CSV table of C-alpha atoms in Angstrom, one decimal:
chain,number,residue,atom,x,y,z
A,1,UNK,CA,27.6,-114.9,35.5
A,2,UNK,CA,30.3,-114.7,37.3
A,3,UNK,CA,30.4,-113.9,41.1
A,4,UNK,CA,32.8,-110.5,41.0
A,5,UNK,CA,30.1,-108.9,37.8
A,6,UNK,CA,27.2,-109.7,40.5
A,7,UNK,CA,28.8,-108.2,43.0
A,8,UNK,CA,30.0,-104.7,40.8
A,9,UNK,CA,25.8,-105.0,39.8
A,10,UNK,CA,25.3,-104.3,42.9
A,11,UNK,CA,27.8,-101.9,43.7
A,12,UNK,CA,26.2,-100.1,40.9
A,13,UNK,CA,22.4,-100.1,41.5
A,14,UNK,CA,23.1,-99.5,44.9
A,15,UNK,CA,25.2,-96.7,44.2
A,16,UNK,CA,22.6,-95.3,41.6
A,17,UNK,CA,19.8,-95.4,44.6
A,18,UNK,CA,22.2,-93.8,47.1
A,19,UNK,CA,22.6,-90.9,44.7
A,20,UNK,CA,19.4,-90.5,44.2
A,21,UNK,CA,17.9,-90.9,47.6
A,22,UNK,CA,20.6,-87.9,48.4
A,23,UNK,CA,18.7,-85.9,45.8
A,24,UNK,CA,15.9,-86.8,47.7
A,25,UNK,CA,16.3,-86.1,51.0
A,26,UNK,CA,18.5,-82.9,50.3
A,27,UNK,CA,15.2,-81.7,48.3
A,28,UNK,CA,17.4,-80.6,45.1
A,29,UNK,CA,14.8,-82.1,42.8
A,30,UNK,CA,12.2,-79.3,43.7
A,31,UNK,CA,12.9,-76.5,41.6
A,32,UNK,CA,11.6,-73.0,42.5
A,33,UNK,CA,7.8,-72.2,41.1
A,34,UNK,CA,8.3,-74.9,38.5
A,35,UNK,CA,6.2,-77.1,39.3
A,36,UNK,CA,5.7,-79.2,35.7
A,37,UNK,CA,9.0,-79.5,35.7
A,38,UNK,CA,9.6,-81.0,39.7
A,39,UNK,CA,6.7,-83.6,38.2
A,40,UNK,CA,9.5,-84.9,35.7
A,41,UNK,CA,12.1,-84.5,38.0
A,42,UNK,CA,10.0,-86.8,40.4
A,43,UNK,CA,8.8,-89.4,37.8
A,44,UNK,CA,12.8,-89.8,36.8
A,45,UNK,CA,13.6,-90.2,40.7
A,46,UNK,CA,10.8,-93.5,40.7
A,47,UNK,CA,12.2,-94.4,37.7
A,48,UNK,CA,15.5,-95.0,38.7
A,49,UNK,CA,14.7,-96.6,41.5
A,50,UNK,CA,12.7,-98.9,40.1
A,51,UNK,CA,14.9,-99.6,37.6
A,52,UNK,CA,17.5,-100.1,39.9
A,53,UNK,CA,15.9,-102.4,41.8
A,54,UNK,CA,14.7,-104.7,38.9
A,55,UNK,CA,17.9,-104.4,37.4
A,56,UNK,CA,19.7,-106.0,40.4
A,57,UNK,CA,16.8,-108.8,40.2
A,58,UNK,CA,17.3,-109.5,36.7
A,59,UNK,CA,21.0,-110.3,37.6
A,60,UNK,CA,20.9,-112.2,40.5
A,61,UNK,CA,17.8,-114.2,39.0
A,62,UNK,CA,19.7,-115.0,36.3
A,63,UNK,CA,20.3,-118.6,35.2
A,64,UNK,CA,18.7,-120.1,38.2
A,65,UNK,CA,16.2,-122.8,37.2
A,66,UNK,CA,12.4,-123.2,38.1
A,67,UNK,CA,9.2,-121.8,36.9
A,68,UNK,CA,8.7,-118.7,39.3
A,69,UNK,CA,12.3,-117.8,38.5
A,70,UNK,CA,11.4,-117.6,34.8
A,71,UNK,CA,8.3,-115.4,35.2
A,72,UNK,CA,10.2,-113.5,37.7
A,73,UNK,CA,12.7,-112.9,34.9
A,74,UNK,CA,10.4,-111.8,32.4
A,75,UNK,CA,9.0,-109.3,34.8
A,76,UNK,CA,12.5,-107.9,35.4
A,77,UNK,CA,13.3,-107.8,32.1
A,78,UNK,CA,10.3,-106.1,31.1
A,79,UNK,CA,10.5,-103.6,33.6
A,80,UNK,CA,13.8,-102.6,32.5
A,81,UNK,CA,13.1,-102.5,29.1
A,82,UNK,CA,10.2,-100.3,29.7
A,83,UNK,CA,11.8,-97.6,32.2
A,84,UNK,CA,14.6,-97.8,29.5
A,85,UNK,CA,11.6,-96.2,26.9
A,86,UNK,CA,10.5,-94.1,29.7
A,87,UNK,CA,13.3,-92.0,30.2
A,88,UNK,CA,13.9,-90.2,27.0
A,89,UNK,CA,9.9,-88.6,26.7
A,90,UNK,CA,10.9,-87.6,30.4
A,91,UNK,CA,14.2,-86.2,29.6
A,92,UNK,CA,11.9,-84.2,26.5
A,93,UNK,CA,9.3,-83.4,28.3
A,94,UNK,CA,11.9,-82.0,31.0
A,95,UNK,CA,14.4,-79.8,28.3
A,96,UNK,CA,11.0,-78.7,26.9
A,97,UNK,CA,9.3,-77.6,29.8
A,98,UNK,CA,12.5,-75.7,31.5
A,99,UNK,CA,12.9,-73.7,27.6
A,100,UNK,CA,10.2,-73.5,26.2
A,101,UNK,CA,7.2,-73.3,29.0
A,102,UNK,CA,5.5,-76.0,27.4
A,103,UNK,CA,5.8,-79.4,25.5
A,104,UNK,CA,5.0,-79.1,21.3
A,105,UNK,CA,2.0,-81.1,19.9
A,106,UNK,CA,4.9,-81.9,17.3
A,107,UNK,CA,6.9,-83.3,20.3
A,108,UNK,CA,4.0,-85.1,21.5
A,109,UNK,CA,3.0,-86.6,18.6
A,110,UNK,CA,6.8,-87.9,18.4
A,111,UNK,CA,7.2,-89.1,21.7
A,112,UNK,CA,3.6,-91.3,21.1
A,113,UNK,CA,4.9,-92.5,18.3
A,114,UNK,CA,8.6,-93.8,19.2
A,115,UNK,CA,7.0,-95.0,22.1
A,116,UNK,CA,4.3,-97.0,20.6
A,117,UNK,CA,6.9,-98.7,18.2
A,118,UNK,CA,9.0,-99.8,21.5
A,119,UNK,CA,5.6,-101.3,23.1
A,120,UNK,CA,4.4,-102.8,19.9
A,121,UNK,CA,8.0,-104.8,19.7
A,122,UNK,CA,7.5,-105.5,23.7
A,123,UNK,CA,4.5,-107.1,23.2
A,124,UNK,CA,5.4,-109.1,20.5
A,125,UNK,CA,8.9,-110.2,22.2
A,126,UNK,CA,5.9,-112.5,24.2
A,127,UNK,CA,5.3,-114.4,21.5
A,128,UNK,CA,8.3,-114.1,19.5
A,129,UNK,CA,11.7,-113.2,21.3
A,130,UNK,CA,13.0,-110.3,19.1
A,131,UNK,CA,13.9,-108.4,22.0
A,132,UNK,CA,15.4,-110.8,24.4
A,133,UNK,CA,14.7,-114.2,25.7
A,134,UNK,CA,15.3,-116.1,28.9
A,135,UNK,CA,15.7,-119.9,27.5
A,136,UNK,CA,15.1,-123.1,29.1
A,137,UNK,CA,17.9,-122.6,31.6
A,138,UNK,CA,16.1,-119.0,32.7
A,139,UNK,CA,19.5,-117.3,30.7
A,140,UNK,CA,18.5,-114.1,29.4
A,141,UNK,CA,19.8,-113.7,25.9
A,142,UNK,CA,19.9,-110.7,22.8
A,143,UNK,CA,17.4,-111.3,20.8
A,144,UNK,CA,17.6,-109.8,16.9
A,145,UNK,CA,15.8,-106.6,17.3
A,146,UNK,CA,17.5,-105.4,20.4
A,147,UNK,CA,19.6,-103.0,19.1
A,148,UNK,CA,16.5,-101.2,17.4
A,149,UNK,CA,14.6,-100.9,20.3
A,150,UNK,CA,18.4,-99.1,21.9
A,151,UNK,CA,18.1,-96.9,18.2
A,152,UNK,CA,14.7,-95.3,19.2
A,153,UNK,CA,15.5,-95.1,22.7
A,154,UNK,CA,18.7,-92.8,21.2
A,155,UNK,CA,16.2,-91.1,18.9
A,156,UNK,CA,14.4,-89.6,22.0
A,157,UNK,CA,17.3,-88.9,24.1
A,158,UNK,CA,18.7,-86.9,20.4
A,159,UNK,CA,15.3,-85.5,20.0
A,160,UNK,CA,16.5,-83.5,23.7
A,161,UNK,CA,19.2,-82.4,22.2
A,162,UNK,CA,18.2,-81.3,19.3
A,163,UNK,CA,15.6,-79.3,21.2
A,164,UNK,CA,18.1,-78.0,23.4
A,165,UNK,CA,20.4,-76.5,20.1
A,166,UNK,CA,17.3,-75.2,18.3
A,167,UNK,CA,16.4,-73.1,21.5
A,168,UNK,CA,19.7,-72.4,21.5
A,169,UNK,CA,19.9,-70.8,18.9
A,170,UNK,CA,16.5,-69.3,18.4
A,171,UNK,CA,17.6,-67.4,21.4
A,172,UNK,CA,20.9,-66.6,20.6
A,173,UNK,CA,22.6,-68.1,23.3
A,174,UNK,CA,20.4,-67.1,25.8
A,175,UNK,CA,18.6,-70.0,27.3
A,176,UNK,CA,20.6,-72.8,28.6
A,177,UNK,CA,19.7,-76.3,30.2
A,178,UNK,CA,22.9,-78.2,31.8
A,179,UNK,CA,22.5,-80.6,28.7
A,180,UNK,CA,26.0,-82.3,28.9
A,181,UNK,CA,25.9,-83.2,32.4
A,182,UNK,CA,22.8,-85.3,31.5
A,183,UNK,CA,23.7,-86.9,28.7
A,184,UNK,CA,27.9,-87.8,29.0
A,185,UNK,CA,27.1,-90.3,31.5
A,186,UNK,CA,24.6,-91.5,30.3
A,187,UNK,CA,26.1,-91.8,26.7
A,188,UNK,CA,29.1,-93.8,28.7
A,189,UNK,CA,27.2,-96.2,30.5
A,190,UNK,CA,25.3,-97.0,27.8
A,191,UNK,CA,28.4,-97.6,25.5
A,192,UNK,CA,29.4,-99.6,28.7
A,193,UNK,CA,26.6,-102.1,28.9
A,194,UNK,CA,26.0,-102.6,25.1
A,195,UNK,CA,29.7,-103.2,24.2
A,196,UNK,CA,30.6,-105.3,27.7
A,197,UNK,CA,28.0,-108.0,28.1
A,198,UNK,CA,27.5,-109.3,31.2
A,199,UNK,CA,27.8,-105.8,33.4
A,200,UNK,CA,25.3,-103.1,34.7
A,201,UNK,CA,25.8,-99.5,33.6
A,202,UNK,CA,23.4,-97.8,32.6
A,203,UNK,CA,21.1,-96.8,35.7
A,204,UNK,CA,24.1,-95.8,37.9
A,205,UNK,CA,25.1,-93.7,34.4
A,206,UNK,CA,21.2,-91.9,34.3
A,207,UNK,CA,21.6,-91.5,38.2
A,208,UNK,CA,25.2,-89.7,37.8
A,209,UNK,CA,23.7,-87.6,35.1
A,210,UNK,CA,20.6,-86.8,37.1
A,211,UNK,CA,22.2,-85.7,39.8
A,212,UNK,CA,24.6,-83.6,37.8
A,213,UNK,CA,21.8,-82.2,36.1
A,214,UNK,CA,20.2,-81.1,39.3
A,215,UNK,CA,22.9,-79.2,40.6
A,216,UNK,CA,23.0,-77.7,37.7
A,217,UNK,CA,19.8,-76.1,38.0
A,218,UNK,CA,20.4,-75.6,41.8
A,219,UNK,CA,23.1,-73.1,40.6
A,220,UNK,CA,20.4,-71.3,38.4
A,221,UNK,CA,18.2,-70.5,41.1
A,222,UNK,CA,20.3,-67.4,41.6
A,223,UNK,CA,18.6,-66.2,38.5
A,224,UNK,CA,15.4,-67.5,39.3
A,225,UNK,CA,12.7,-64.6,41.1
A,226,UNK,CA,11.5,-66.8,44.5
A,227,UNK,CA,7.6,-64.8,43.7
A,228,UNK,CA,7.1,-65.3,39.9
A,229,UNK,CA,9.4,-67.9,38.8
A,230,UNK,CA,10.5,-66.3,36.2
A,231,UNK,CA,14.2,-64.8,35.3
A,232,UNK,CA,15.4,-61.5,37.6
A,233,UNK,CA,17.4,-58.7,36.7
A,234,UNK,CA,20.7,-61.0,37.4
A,235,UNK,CA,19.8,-63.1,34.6
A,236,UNK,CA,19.7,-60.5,32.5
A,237,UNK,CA,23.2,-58.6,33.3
A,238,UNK,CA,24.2,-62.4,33.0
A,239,UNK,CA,23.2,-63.1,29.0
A,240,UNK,CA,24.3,-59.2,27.9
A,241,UNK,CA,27.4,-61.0,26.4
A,242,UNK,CA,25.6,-63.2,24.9
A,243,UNK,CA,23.2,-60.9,23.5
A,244,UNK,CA,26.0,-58.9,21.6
A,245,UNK,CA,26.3,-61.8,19.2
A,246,UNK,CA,22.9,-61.0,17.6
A,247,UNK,CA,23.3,-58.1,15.4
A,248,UNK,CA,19.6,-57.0,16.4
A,249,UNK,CA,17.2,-57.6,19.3
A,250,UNK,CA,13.3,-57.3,19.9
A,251,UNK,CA,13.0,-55.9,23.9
A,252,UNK,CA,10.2,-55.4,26.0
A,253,UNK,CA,9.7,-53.8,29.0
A,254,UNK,CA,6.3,-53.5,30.5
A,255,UNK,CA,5.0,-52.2,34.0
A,256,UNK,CA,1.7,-53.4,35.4
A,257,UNK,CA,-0.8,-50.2,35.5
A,258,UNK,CA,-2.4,-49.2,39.1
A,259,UNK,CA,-0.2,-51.8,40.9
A,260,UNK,CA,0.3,-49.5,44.0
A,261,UNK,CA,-3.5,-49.5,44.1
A,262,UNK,CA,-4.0,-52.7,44.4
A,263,UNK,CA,-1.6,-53.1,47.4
A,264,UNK,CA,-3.1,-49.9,49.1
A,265,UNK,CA,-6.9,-51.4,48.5
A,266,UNK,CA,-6.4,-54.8,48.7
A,267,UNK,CA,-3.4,-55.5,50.9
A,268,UNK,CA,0.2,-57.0,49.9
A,269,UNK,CA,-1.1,-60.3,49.6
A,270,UNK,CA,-3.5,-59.3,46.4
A,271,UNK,CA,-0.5,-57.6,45.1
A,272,UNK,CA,1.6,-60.8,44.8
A,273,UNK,CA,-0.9,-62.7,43.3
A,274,UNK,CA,-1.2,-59.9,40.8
A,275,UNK,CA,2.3,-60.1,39.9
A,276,UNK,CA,2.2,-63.8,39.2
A,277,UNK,CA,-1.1,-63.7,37.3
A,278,UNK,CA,0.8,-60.7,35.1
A,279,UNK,CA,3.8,-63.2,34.5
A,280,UNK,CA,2.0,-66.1,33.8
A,281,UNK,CA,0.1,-64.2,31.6
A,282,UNK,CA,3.4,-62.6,30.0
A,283,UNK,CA,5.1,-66.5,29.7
A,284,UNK,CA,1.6,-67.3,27.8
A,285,UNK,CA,1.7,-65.1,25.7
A,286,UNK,CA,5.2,-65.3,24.7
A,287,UNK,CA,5.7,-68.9,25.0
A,288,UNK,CA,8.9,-70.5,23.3
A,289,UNK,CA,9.7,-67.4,21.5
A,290,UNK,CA,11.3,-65.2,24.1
A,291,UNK,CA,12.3,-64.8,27.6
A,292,UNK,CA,10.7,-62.9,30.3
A,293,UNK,CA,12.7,-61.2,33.0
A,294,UNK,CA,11.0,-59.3,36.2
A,295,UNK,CA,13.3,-56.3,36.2
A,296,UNK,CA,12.2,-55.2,39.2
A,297,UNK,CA,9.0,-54.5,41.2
A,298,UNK,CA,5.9,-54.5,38.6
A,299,UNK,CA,8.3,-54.0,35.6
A,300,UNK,CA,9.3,-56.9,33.4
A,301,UNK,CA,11.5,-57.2,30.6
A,302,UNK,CA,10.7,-59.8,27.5
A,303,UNK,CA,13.3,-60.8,25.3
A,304,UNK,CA,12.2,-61.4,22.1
A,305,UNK,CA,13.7,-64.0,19.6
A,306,UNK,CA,13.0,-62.4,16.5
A,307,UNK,CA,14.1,-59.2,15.3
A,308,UNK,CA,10.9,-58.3,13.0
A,309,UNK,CA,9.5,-55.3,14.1
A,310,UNK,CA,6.0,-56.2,13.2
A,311,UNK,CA,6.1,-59.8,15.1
A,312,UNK,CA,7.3,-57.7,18.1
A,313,UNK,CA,4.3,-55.2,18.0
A,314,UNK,CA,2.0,-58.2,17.6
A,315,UNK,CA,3.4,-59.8,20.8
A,316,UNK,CA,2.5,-56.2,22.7
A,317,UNK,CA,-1.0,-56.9,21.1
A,318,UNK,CA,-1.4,-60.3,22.2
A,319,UNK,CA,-0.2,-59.1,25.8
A,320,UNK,CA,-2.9,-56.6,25.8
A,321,UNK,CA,-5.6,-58.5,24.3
A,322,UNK,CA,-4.6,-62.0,26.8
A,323,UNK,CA,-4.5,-59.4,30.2
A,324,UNK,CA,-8.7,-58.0,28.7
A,325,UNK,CA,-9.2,-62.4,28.6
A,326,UNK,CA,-8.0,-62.7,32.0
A,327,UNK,CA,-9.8,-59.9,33.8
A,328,UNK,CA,-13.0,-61.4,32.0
A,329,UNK,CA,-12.8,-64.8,32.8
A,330,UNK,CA,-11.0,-64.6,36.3
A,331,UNK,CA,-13.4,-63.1,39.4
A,332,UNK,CA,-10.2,-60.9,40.9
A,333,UNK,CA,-10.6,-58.0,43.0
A,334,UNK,CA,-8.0,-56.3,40.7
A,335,UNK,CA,-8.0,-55.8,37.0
A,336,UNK,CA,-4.9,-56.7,35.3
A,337,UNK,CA,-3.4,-54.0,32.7
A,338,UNK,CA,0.2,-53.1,31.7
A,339,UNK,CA,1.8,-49.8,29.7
A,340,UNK,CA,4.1,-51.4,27.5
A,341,UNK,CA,7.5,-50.0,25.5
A,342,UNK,CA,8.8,-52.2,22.6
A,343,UNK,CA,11.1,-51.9,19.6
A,344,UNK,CA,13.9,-53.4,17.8
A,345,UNK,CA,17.9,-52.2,18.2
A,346,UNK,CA,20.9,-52.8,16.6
A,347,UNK,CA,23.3,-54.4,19.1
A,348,UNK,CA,26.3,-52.6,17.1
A,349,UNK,CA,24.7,-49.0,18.0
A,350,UNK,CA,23.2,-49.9,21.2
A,351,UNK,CA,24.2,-51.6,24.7
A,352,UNK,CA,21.5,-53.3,26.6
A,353,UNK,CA,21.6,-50.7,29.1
A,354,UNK,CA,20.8,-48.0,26.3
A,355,UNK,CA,18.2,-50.1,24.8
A,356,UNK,CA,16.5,-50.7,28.7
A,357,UNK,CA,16.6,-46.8,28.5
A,358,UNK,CA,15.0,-46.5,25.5
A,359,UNK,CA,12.0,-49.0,25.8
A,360,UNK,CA,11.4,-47.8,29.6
A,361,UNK,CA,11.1,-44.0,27.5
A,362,UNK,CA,9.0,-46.2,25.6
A,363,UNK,CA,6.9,-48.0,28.2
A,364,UNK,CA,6.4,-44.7,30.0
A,365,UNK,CA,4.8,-43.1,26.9
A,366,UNK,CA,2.7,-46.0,26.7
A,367,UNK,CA,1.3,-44.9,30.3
A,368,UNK,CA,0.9,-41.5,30.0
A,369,UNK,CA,-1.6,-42.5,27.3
A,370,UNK,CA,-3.2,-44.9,29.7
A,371,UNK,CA,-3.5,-42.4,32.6
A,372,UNK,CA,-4.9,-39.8,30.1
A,373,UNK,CA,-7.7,-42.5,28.6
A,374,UNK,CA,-8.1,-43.8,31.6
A,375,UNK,CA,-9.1,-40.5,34.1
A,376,UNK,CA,-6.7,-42.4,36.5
A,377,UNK,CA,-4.0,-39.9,38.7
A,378,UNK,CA,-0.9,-40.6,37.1
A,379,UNK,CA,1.6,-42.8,39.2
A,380,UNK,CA,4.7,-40.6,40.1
A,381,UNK,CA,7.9,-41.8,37.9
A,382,UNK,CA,10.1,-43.7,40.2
């Protein structure tokens, strides 16, 4: 290799480490109350840097003779090839988690088996250099097969994608993940590498995009409630344009029953933990299929992404029937319940402020009902 493409290697990895260890130190990989998703965050952080580091070995290694340097270069190799596979189940699991709440057995399933193919060709690139091979003068070389392993490794940064759209849409424009800043430079160092032998791209390109992504989801911590994690109110005056473009929605709103109680017998502290057990609960029960909002206080809004009137009673069912499975199986001081107001609008008769109206009418019929089955004083109506 040339000196001046050893020296821009380095000048890349090094770069890609710097931006990461900024991400690092700065702290902007830890998301608020999202703790599955700061795991992925962290794994791709190790990832890079690893892969950074072996990727600058790999180059420098290169073509120098002797035994060690050959096993040496396998190593490398192998551990680039490998965090290459690594990244798109992280970048799923990732898109999936921050959507969705959880990863799919479907995705799972996918991600096993993409993954097994790669690590079934790895292993036989020992015996039989499909992959790549470093020859008798310890030159790494292309082998046959290299381009399929990049093909599924593009399958599973797609799959992302494609998860990202679906939401997307499902929602109807209202969840978002920063899915461009990831993927551009990623998609341009990649093109980079592949098309220009003999130069180091791709890491530095996964580092850019990682750190774009992350401020990214800096910005949306603004929308983000510091107690539950979930969405607040500012998210939701933030996606009432983009509600408009469904012609009907499926809304929630739901207000936890006997929650000044539970402050006034228990203390403030048992009141908080309430409220995340009720929106942990509510993100359960909901899962992919809407978005829940903590409007204010003890009320929380869902968003539904269907507009079937029947699915959206169900979901006020399965809310009820999951907060009874909680107060059985959890030894709380409290009991978890919630009145609950639901229904489906037409967004052509109705703003979102007249529907918020409507289901809190809604909501507030629900706990009258409550109140009266219940013997309880009724709360005053704030």
């Amino acid at each position: 290799m040339q000196e001046v493409y050893l020296r821009e290697v380095y000048v890349a990895d090094m770069l890609g480490i710097f931006l990461i260890l900024g991400a690092i130190f700065s702290g902007a990989w830890k998301l608020q109350k999202k703790n599955g998703e700061d795991k992925v965050l962290l794994g791709i952080i190790i990832l890079v840097i690893v892969a950074c580091i072996a990727d600058a070995i790999t180059f420098s290694i290169d073509g120098h003779t002797g035994r060690f340097v050959k096993v040496l270069a396998y190593v490398s190799n192998n551990i680039l090839f490998l965090s290459n596979m690594a990244i798109g189940p992280l970048w799923v699991m990732l898109i999936s988690l921050h959507l969705n709440g959880v990863v799919s057995k479907f995705q799972r399933n996918f991600m096993l088996i993409v993954c097994s193919v790669i690590t079934v060709l790895m292993v036989v690139n020992f015996f039989n250099p499909i992959i790549f091979d470093i020859n008798e003068r310890n030159v790494y070389t292309r082998g046959p097969l290299f381009m399929v392993k990049n093909l599924l490794e593009v399958i599973l940064m797609a799959d992302g994608v494609v998860i990202y759209l679906i939401s997307r849409y499902r929602s109807g424009g209202v969840k978002f993940f920063p899915v461009l800043q990831f993927v551009t430079p990623i998609f341009i160092c990649v093109c980079l590498q592949i098309f220009y032998y003999g130069i180091s791209t791709i890491w530095v390109g996964i580092a850019v995009g990682y750190t774009s992504l992350m401020l990214s989801l800096q910005n949306e911590n603004i929308f983000i409630d510091k107690l539950t994690g979930l969405y607040n109110r500012y998210y939701l005056d933030k996606i009432s344009g983009e509600l408009k473009r469904k012609r009907k929605i499926a809304m929630m709103m739901l207000d936890m029953n006997d929650f000044k109680s539970i402050n006034d017998t228990f203390g403030h502290s048992q009141g908080d933990d309430a409220l995340v057990s009720l929106s942990n609960v509510l993100q359960m029960s909901v899962g992919p299929d809407g978005t829940v909002v903590r409007y204010a206080g003890d009320e929380f809004v869902i968003v539904l992404d269907n507009d079937n009137e029947k699915k959206a009673e169900s979901y006020k069912n399965l809310i009820k029937k999951n907060l009874e499975d909680f107060n059985k199986n959890h030894k709380k001081k409290y009991k978890l319940s919630a009145s609950i107001g639901v229904g489906v609008f037409d967004l052509d008769k109705n703003s979102v402020d007249v529907i918020l109206k409507k289901i809190d009418k809604l909501m507030y019929e629900d706990k009258r009902a409550y109140y009266e089955a219940t013997g309880h004083d009724r709360r005053s109506r704030r």
